[in-house]
Amino acid sequence: MQTKTYTERHMLGLKGMSEPELASILDRAAYWEQFPQKVSQQLPGKFVANMFFENSTRTRFSFEVAEKRLGMEVLNFTAAASSVQKGESIYDTVKTLESMGIDAGVIRLKPNGILEELSQHVRIPLINAGDGNNEHPTQALLDLYTIRKHFGAIRGLTVSIIGDIKHSRVARSNLWALSTMGANVQFCAPETMRASELEPYAPYVSMDKAIQADVVMMLRVQLERHGEGMLDSAEQYREQYGLTVEREQKMKDHAIIMHPAPVNRNVEIDDELVEHPRSKIFTQMSHGVPIRMAVVERAVS
Ligand code: CP
């Protein structure tokens, strides 16, 4: 077996990742999902640091569960309770943890571009847990896993990604990975939430057309990233771009609803649809653990 380089062990994004590599991560997650023991001794004595410079519930805890299930030693770093509050930089923080001998770092950052640069200056593999509006690779991997498990295959499916494309790292990672796996990706968004640089890769369609897809993936309206004038009102957004009960009734019989969460109930999706039989929202979250086991294992093995 060939030894992997640090570059090959990083998980910075899914843009450019090959179909066989994506498929091998999904296959390994399928192995971990059916693994009967809660805790394995796959990676004993390996240290991983979860470094969250931006808030998280799902990603942070599912990485921690995944790492503990692999038998790893887990260090949790939260910016709010660290020397970042005294002005220490992200770079110095990561170098500090690296100097203590960790084997891998999971990192979530607000700004774009830092992660790529950081990866060139450390000797440990880094796993992107969400950077700015650039990529959120493990979220997209668990989305792909959910779609593949439900439909049996991804190739040929139409996936509508609806909502705040401009601010969404989930939309970007899904666009790259779903396209590589042979899905037809289309976007639907108000003018103010479109990302013009993505237009060559996926068409924008009307809401009526978007809900006719096999997968209707709603995005959270990222109120915290919005400037003035992006959103007139939550009610108006729901009326024009929300997945309402009325719209759900027009979806194809076999179609599924997805959302990365957290959900703004009754804004981008009606309350009644969050746990609807079509909804995969909590299933997606449960798949976060085996996917992150596969990704962490890839980084440190
Ligand atoms: N989907 C997702 O990334 O959720 P968190 O922000 O809670 O991690």
mmCIF file of C-alpha atoms and ligand atoms in Angstrom:
data_model
loop_
_atom_site.group_PDB
_atom_site.id
_atom_site.type_symbol
_atom_site.label_atom_id
_atom_site.label_comp_id
_atom_site.label_asym_id
_atom_site.label_seq_id
_atom_site.Cartn_x
_atom_site.Cartn_y
_atom_site.Cartn_z
ATOM 1 C CA MET A 1 0.000 0.000 0.000
ATOM 2 C CA GLN A 2 1.332 3.464 -0.921
ATOM 3 C CA THR A 3 1.858 5.955 1.905
ATOM 4 C CA LYS A 4 -0.347 9.034 1.554
ATOM 5 C CA THR A 5 1.170 12.522 1.611
ATOM 6 C CA TYR A 6 -0.267 15.247 3.878
ATOM 7 C CA THR A 7 -1.807 16.857 0.803
ATOM 8 C CA GLU A 8 -3.695 13.641 0.083
ATOM 9 C CA ARG A 9 -4.845 13.359 3.689
ATOM 10 C CA HIS A 10 -6.227 16.901 3.969
ATOM 11 C CA MET A 11 -9.936 17.294 3.334
ATOM 12 C CA LEU A 12 -10.113 20.932 2.276
ATOM 13 C CA GLY A 13 -12.925 20.664 -0.248
ATOM 14 C CA LEU A 14 -14.658 18.471 -2.805
ATOM 15 C CA LYS A 15 -13.933 20.588 -5.872
ATOM 16 C CA GLY A 16 -11.703 18.452 -8.072
ATOM 17 C CA MET A 17 -12.071 15.270 -6.023
ATOM 18 C CA SER A 18 -12.466 12.291 -8.346
ATOM 19 C CA GLU A 19 -15.533 10.073 -8.529
ATOM 20 C CA PRO A 20 -13.629 6.967 -7.293
ATOM 21 C CA GLU A 21 -12.322 8.880 -4.289
ATOM 22 C CA LEU A 22 -15.767 10.240 -3.406
ATOM 23 C CA ALA A 23 -17.232 6.762 -3.817
ATOM 24 C CA SER A 24 -14.548 5.193 -1.634
ATOM 25 C CA ILE A 25 -15.382 7.581 1.229
ATOM 26 C CA LEU A 26 -19.108 6.773 0.877
ATOM 27 C CA ASP A 27 -18.314 3.052 0.817
ATOM 28 C CA ARG A 28 -16.192 3.312 3.934
ATOM 29 C CA ALA A 29 -18.978 5.239 5.682
ATOM 30 C CA ALA A 30 -21.360 2.407 4.751
ATOM 31 C CA TYR A 31 -18.960 0.011 6.462
ATOM 32 C CA TRP A 32 -18.894 2.136 9.612
ATOM 33 C CA GLU A 33 -22.653 2.599 9.595
ATOM 34 C CA GLN A 34 -23.264 -1.135 9.859
ATOM 35 C CA PHE A 35 -20.395 -1.699 12.306
ATOM 36 C CA PRO A 36 -22.077 -3.237 15.351
ATOM 37 C CA GLN A 37 -19.758 -1.964 18.090
ATOM 38 C CA LYS A 38 -20.228 1.574 19.353
ATOM 39 C CA VAL A 39 -16.495 2.051 19.944
ATOM 40 C CA SER A 40 -13.802 0.425 17.833
ATOM 41 C CA GLN A 41 -10.077 0.338 18.438
ATOM 42 C CA GLN A 42 -9.354 1.488 14.893
ATOM 43 C CA LEU A 43 -7.174 4.462 15.845
ATOM 44 C CA PRO A 44 -6.011 4.065 19.467
ATOM 45 C CA GLY A 45 -3.449 6.574 20.681
ATOM 46 C CA LYS A 46 -4.150 9.027 17.846
ATOM 47 C CA PHE A 47 -4.926 12.596 18.916
ATOM 48 C CA VAL A 48 -7.304 14.860 17.043
ATOM 49 C CA ALA A 49 -8.163 18.494 17.825
ATOM 50 C CA ASN A 50 -11.549 19.942 16.893
ATOM 51 C CA MET A 51 -10.905 23.648 16.329
ATOM 52 C CA PHE A 52 -14.081 25.636 15.912
ATOM 53 C CA PHE A 53 -13.603 29.352 15.284
ATOM 54 C CA GLU A 54 -17.287 29.593 14.361
ATOM 55 C CA ASN A 55 -20.316 28.090 16.122
ATOM 56 C CA SER A 56 -21.578 24.611 15.347
ATOM 57 C CA THR A 57 -23.817 21.924 16.807
ATOM 58 C CA ARG A 58 -24.112 19.101 14.240
ATOM 59 C CA THR A 59 -20.643 19.191 12.713
ATOM 60 C CA ARG A 60 -18.806 19.597 15.976
ATOM 61 C CA PHE A 61 -20.622 16.885 17.882
ATOM 62 C CA SER A 62 -20.730 14.396 15.036
ATOM 63 C CA PHE A 63 -16.968 14.771 14.547
ATOM 64 C CA GLU A 64 -16.510 14.149 18.264
ATOM 65 C CA VAL A 65 -18.771 11.072 18.222
ATOM 66 C CA ALA A 66 -16.994 9.803 15.085
ATOM 67 C CA GLU A 67 -13.539 10.272 16.610
ATOM 68 C CA LYS A 68 -14.526 8.588 19.885
ATOM 69 C CA ARG A 69 -16.085 5.700 17.958
ATOM 70 C CA LEU A 70 -12.713 5.260 16.237
ATOM 71 C CA GLY A 71 -11.027 5.057 19.658
ATOM 72 C CA MET A 72 -9.168 8.385 19.323
ATOM 73 C CA GLU A 73 -8.112 10.891 21.969
ATOM 74 C CA VAL A 74 -10.182 14.022 21.353
ATOM 75 C CA LEU A 75 -9.266 17.632 22.177
ATOM 76 C CA ASN A 76 -12.000 20.214 21.792
ATOM 77 C CA PHE A 77 -10.951 23.787 21.169
ATOM 78 C CA THR A 78 -13.494 26.596 21.255
ATOM 79 C CA ALA A 79 -12.327 30.041 20.222
ATOM 80 C CA ALA A 80 -14.480 31.786 22.842
ATOM 81 C CA ALA A 81 -12.636 30.009 25.684
ATOM 82 C CA SER A 82 -9.109 30.262 24.267
ATOM 83 C CA SER A 83 -6.229 32.678 23.810
ATOM 84 C CA VAL A 84 -7.893 33.819 20.575
ATOM 85 C CA GLN A 85 -9.716 36.152 22.967
ATOM 86 C CA LYS A 86 -6.294 37.676 23.784
ATOM 87 C CA GLY A 87 -5.616 38.243 20.104
ATOM 88 C CA GLU A 88 -3.787 35.034 19.188
ATOM 89 C CA SER A 89 -4.121 34.308 15.470
ATOM 90 C CA ILE A 90 -5.680 31.225 13.867
ATOM 91 C CA TYR A 91 -2.260 30.313 12.465
ATOM 92 C CA ASP A 92 -0.555 30.468 15.886
ATOM 93 C CA THR A 93 -3.400 28.510 17.459
ATOM 94 C CA VAL A 94 -3.104 25.687 14.935
ATOM 95 C CA LYS A 95 0.715 25.685 15.172
ATOM 96 C CA THR A 96 0.398 25.489 18.968
ATOM 97 C CA LEU A 97 -1.784 22.386 18.815
ATOM 98 C CA GLU A 98 0.467 20.888 16.152
ATOM 99 C CA SER A 99 3.502 21.398 18.396
ATOM 100 C CA MET A 100 1.763 19.329 21.095
ATOM 101 C CA GLY A 101 1.772 16.344 18.771
ATOM 102 C CA ILE A 102 -1.788 16.038 17.500
ATOM 103 C CA ASP A 103 -2.278 13.760 14.506
ATOM 104 C CA ALA A 104 -5.041 15.720 12.754
ATOM 105 C CA GLY A 105 -7.064 18.914 13.052
ATOM 106 C CA VAL A 106 -10.719 19.485 12.277
ATOM 107 C CA ILE A 107 -11.250 23.170 11.667
ATOM 108 C CA ARG A 108 -14.157 25.565 11.082
ATOM 109 C CA LEU A 109 -13.376 29.125 10.066
ATOM 110 C CA LYS A 110 -15.351 32.240 9.179
ATOM 111 C CA PRO A 111 -13.057 33.758 6.519
ATOM 112 C CA ASN A 112 -12.478 32.251 3.078
ATOM 113 C CA GLY A 113 -8.997 31.392 1.842
ATOM 114 C CA ILE A 114 -7.217 30.921 5.183
ATOM 115 C CA LEU A 115 -7.592 27.165 5.310
ATOM 116 C CA GLU A 116 -5.816 26.532 2.024
ATOM 117 C CA GLU A 117 -2.879 28.690 3.119
ATOM 118 C CA LEU A 118 -2.820 27.133 6.581
ATOM 119 C CA SER A 119 -2.645 23.650 5.056
ATOM 120 C CA GLN A 120 0.605 24.612 3.331
ATOM 121 C CA HIS A 121 2.283 25.560 6.620
ATOM 122 C CA VAL A 122 1.408 22.655 8.915
ATOM 123 C CA ARG A 123 2.534 19.031 8.986
ATOM 124 C CA ILE A 124 -0.777 17.636 10.220
ATOM 125 C CA PRO A 125 -3.732 16.797 7.981
ATOM 126 C CA LEU A 126 -6.541 19.350 8.233
ATOM 127 C CA ILE A 127 -10.212 18.575 7.745
ATOM 128 C CA ASN A 128 -12.486 21.407 6.693
ATOM 129 C CA ALA A 129 -15.550 21.585 8.971
ATOM 130 C CA GLY A 130 -16.852 24.613 7.023
ATOM 131 C CA ASP A 131 -14.908 27.664 5.830
ATOM 132 C CA GLY A 132 -16.749 30.885 5.071
ATOM 133 C CA ASN A 133 -18.970 30.395 2.043
ATOM 134 C CA ASN A 134 -16.296 28.300 0.327
ATOM 135 C CA GLU A 135 -16.835 24.623 1.175
ATOM 136 C CA HIS A 136 -18.336 22.287 3.768
ATOM 137 C CA PRO A 137 -17.098 18.960 2.397
ATOM 138 C CA THR A 138 -18.255 16.602 5.140
ATOM 139 C CA GLN A 139 -21.786 18.045 4.969
ATOM 140 C CA ALA A 140 -21.920 17.384 1.227
ATOM 141 C CA LEU A 141 -20.491 13.896 1.707
ATOM 142 C CA LEU A 142 -23.226 13.036 4.185
ATOM 143 C CA ASP A 143 -25.763 14.507 1.766
ATOM 144 C CA LEU A 144 -24.402 12.328 -1.047
ATOM 145 C CA TYR A 145 -24.460 9.338 1.259
ATOM 146 C CA THR A 146 -28.112 10.006 2.129
ATOM 147 C CA ILE A 147 -29.085 10.382 -1.540
ATOM 148 C CA ARG A 148 -27.169 7.270 -2.629
ATOM 149 C CA LYS A 149 -28.628 5.211 0.203
ATOM 150 C CA HIS A 150 -32.171 6.303 -0.641
ATOM 151 C CA PHE A 151 -32.052 6.013 -4.438
ATOM 152 C CA GLY A 152 -29.316 3.361 -4.804
ATOM 153 C CA ALA A 153 -27.301 5.641 -7.129
ATOM 154 C CA ILE A 154 -26.646 9.338 -7.731
ATOM 155 C CA ARG A 155 -26.011 9.398 -11.487
ATOM 156 C CA GLY A 156 -28.937 10.789 -13.488
ATOM 157 C CA LEU A 157 -30.842 12.283 -10.533
ATOM 158 C CA THR A 158 -31.935 15.916 -10.628
ATOM 159 C CA VAL A 159 -31.070 17.827 -7.457
ATOM 160 C CA SER A 160 -32.487 21.313 -6.821
ATOM 161 C CA ILE A 161 -30.564 23.430 -4.333
ATOM 162 C CA ILE A 162 -32.910 26.186 -3.240
ATOM 163 C CA GLY A 163 -32.262 29.357 -1.272
ATOM 164 C CA ASP A 164 -29.285 31.324 -0.124
ATOM 165 C CA ILE A 165 -26.722 30.047 -2.663
ATOM 166 C CA LYS A 166 -24.560 33.158 -2.330
ATOM 167 C CA HIS A 167 -23.656 32.528 1.304
ATOM 168 C CA SER A 168 -23.743 28.742 1.217
ATOM 169 C CA ARG A 169 -20.660 26.552 1.513
ATOM 170 C CA VAL A 170 -23.062 23.578 1.529
ATOM 171 C CA ALA A 171 -24.340 24.552 -1.933
ATOM 172 C CA ARG A 172 -20.802 24.790 -3.285
ATOM 173 C CA SER A 173 -19.558 21.465 -1.913
ATOM 174 C CA ASN A 174 -22.737 19.742 -3.074
ATOM 175 C CA LEU A 175 -22.478 21.302 -6.524
ATOM 176 C CA TRP A 176 -18.922 20.018 -7.021
ATOM 177 C CA ALA A 177 -19.481 16.534 -5.617
ATOM 178 C CA LEU A 178 -22.947 15.877 -7.063
ATOM 179 C CA SER A 179 -21.797 16.979 -10.521
ATOM 180 C CA THR A 180 -18.782 14.667 -10.309
ATOM 181 C CA MET A 181 -21.079 11.798 -9.314
ATOM 182 C CA GLY A 182 -23.286 12.411 -12.360
ATOM 183 C CA ALA A 183 -26.284 14.266 -10.889
ATOM 184 C CA ASN A 184 -27.936 17.205 -12.646
ATOM 185 C CA VAL A 185 -27.707 20.117 -10.234
ATOM 186 C CA GLN A 186 -29.936 23.172 -10.573
ATOM 187 C CA PHE A 187 -30.282 26.231 -8.357
ATOM 188 C CA CYS A 188 -33.247 28.362 -7.374
ATOM 189 C CA ALA A 189 -32.726 31.626 -5.487
ATOM 190 C CA PRO A 190 -33.867 35.223 -5.325
ATOM 191 C CA GLU A 191 -31.705 37.640 -7.327
ATOM 192 C CA THR A 192 -29.945 38.905 -4.169
ATOM 193 C CA MET A 193 -28.927 35.391 -3.069
ATOM 194 C CA ARG A 194 -27.453 34.159 -6.358
ATOM 195 C CA ALA A 195 -23.768 33.450 -6.872
ATOM 196 C CA SER A 196 -22.866 34.654 -10.365
ATOM 197 C CA GLU A 197 -19.548 32.763 -10.368
ATOM 198 C CA LEU A 198 -21.441 29.452 -10.137
ATOM 199 C CA GLU A 199 -23.757 30.151 -13.099
ATOM 200 C CA PRO A 200 -21.539 28.287 -15.614
ATOM 201 C CA TYR A 201 -21.909 25.118 -13.509
ATOM 202 C CA ALA A 202 -25.644 24.978 -12.695
ATOM 203 C CA PRO A 203 -28.679 26.775 -14.180
ATOM 204 C CA TYR A 204 -31.084 28.859 -12.109
ATOM 205 C CA VAL A 205 -34.685 27.650 -12.487
ATOM 206 C CA SER A 206 -38.067 28.826 -11.218
ATOM 207 C CA MET A 207 -39.462 27.542 -7.927
ATOM 208 C CA ASP A 208 -42.177 25.645 -9.833
ATOM 209 C CA LYS A 209 -39.493 23.782 -11.786
ATOM 210 C CA ALA A 210 -37.180 23.333 -8.787
ATOM 211 C CA ILE A 211 -39.773 21.383 -6.793
ATOM 212 C CA GLN A 212 -40.096 18.875 -9.660
ATOM 213 C CA ALA A 213 -36.627 17.455 -8.905
ATOM 214 C CA ASP A 214 -35.824 14.057 -7.386
ATOM 215 C CA VAL A 215 -34.084 15.799 -4.484
ATOM 216 C CA VAL A 216 -35.318 19.122 -3.144
ATOM 217 C CA MET A 217 -32.500 20.481 -1.010
ATOM 218 C CA MET A 218 -33.456 23.575 0.945
ATOM 219 C CA LEU A 219 -30.824 25.915 2.359
ATOM 220 C CA ARG A 220 -30.945 27.927 5.525
ATOM 221 C CA VAL A 221 -31.377 31.653 5.004
ATOM 222 C CA GLN A 222 -28.170 32.799 6.660
ATOM 223 C CA LEU A 223 -29.570 35.800 8.438
ATOM 224 C CA GLU A 224 -26.244 36.390 10.258
ATOM 225 C CA ARG A 225 -24.395 36.884 6.942
ATOM 226 C CA HIS A 226 -26.910 39.243 5.376
ATOM 227 C CA GLY A 227 -26.413 42.919 4.863
ATOM 228 C CA GLU A 228 -29.186 45.469 4.525
ATOM 229 C CA GLY A 229 -31.736 44.898 1.784
ATOM 230 C CA MET A 230 -31.125 41.202 1.060
ATOM 231 C CA LEU A 231 -34.340 40.019 2.630
ATOM 232 C CA ASP A 232 -37.542 42.070 2.681
ATOM 233 C CA SER A 233 -39.292 39.846 5.199
ATOM 234 C CA ALA A 234 -39.344 36.219 6.315
ATOM 235 C CA GLU A 235 -43.010 35.965 5.250
ATOM 236 C CA GLN A 236 -42.243 37.190 1.750
ATOM 237 C CA TYR A 237 -39.286 34.810 1.453
ATOM 238 C CA ARG A 238 -41.473 31.858 2.527
ATOM 239 C CA GLU A 239 -44.144 32.825 0.013
ATOM 240 C CA GLN A 240 -41.712 33.041 -2.907
ATOM 241 C CA TYR A 241 -38.930 30.544 -2.090
ATOM 242 C CA GLY A 242 -40.048 28.507 0.912
ATOM 243 C CA LEU A 243 -40.951 24.833 0.737
ATOM 244 C CA THR A 244 -44.532 25.173 1.904
ATOM 245 C CA VAL A 245 -47.020 22.376 2.518
ATOM 246 C CA GLU A 246 -48.758 23.445 -0.699
ATOM 247 C CA ARG A 247 -45.540 23.117 -2.719
ATOM 248 C CA GLU A 248 -44.700 19.746 -1.124
ATOM 249 C CA GLN A 249 -47.966 18.397 -2.539
ATOM 250 C CA LYS A 250 -46.729 19.231 -6.058
ATOM 251 C CA MET A 251 -43.465 17.294 -5.649
ATOM 252 C CA LYS A 252 -42.964 13.979 -7.450
ATOM 253 C CA ASP A 253 -44.148 10.938 -5.485
ATOM 254 C CA HIS A 254 -40.637 9.525 -5.051
ATOM 255 C CA ALA A 255 -38.898 12.847 -4.311
ATOM 256 C CA ILE A 256 -37.174 13.587 -1.014
ATOM 257 C CA ILE A 257 -36.627 16.751 1.019
ATOM 258 C CA MET A 258 -33.211 17.634 2.427
ATOM 259 C CA HIS A 259 -31.800 20.501 4.502
ATOM 260 C CA PRO A 260 -28.356 20.736 6.153
ATOM 261 C CA ALA A 261 -29.847 22.422 9.267
ATOM 262 C CA PRO A 262 -30.125 24.384 11.459
ATOM 263 C CA VAL A 263 -33.583 25.079 10.042
ATOM 264 C CA ASN A 264 -35.464 28.373 10.114
ATOM 265 C CA ARG A 265 -38.887 26.801 10.504
ATOM 266 C CA ASN A 266 -41.611 28.565 8.513
ATOM 267 C CA VAL A 267 -39.039 30.583 6.567
ATOM 268 C CA GLU A 268 -37.290 28.285 4.069
ATOM 269 C CA ILE A 269 -39.359 25.221 5.058
ATOM 270 C CA ASP A 270 -42.715 24.801 6.745
ATOM 271 C CA ASP A 271 -42.699 23.403 10.253
ATOM 272 C CA GLU A 272 -44.898 20.430 9.200
ATOM 273 C CA LEU A 273 -42.348 19.322 6.587
ATOM 274 C CA VAL A 274 -39.291 19.069 8.836
ATOM 275 C CA GLU A 275 -40.321 15.604 10.082
ATOM 276 C CA HIS A 276 -42.545 14.730 7.113
ATOM 277 C CA PRO A 277 -42.174 11.170 5.671
ATOM 278 C CA ARG A 278 -40.346 12.683 2.656
ATOM 279 C CA SER A 279 -37.913 14.556 4.851
ATOM 280 C CA LYS A 280 -34.374 13.202 5.308
ATOM 281 C CA ILE A 281 -33.262 16.020 7.591
ATOM 282 C CA PHE A 282 -32.626 13.952 10.728
ATOM 283 C CA THR A 283 -31.405 10.987 8.660
ATOM 284 C CA GLN A 284 -28.794 13.332 7.152
ATOM 285 C CA MET A 285 -27.627 14.208 10.668
ATOM 286 C CA SER A 286 -27.315 10.556 11.656
ATOM 287 C CA HIS A 287 -25.169 9.930 8.550
ATOM 288 C CA GLY A 288 -22.777 12.642 9.728
ATOM 289 C CA VAL A 289 -21.159 10.182 12.137
ATOM 290 C CA PRO A 290 -20.160 7.358 9.708
ATOM 291 C CA ILE A 291 -19.111 9.906 7.072
ATOM 292 C CA ARG A 292 -16.858 11.705 9.546
ATOM 293 C CA MET A 293 -15.448 8.389 10.749
ATOM 294 C CA ALA A 294 -14.455 7.654 7.142
ATOM 295 C CA VAL A 295 -12.969 11.135 6.664
ATOM 296 C CA VAL A 296 -10.985 11.158 9.937
ATOM 297 C CA GLU A 297 -9.716 7.642 9.267
ATOM 298 C CA ARG A 298 -8.583 8.745 5.782
ATOM 299 C CA ALA A 299 -6.680 11.644 7.354
ATOM 300 C CA VAL A 300 -4.714 9.747 9.972
ATOM 301 C CA SER A 301 -4.304 6.200 8.592
HETATM 302 N N1 CP B 1 -25.088 21.626 9.053
HETATM 303 C C1 CP B 1 -24.183 22.195 9.869
HETATM 304 O O1 CP B 1 -23.036 22.455 9.482
HETATM 305 O O2 CP B 1 -24.647 22.451 11.125
HETATM 306 P P1 CP B 1 -23.779 23.106 12.293
HETATM 307 O O3 CP B 1 -23.492 24.536 11.908
HETATM 308 O O4 CP B 1 -24.628 22.998 13.523
HETATM 309 O O5 CP B 1 -22.506 22.324 12.412
#
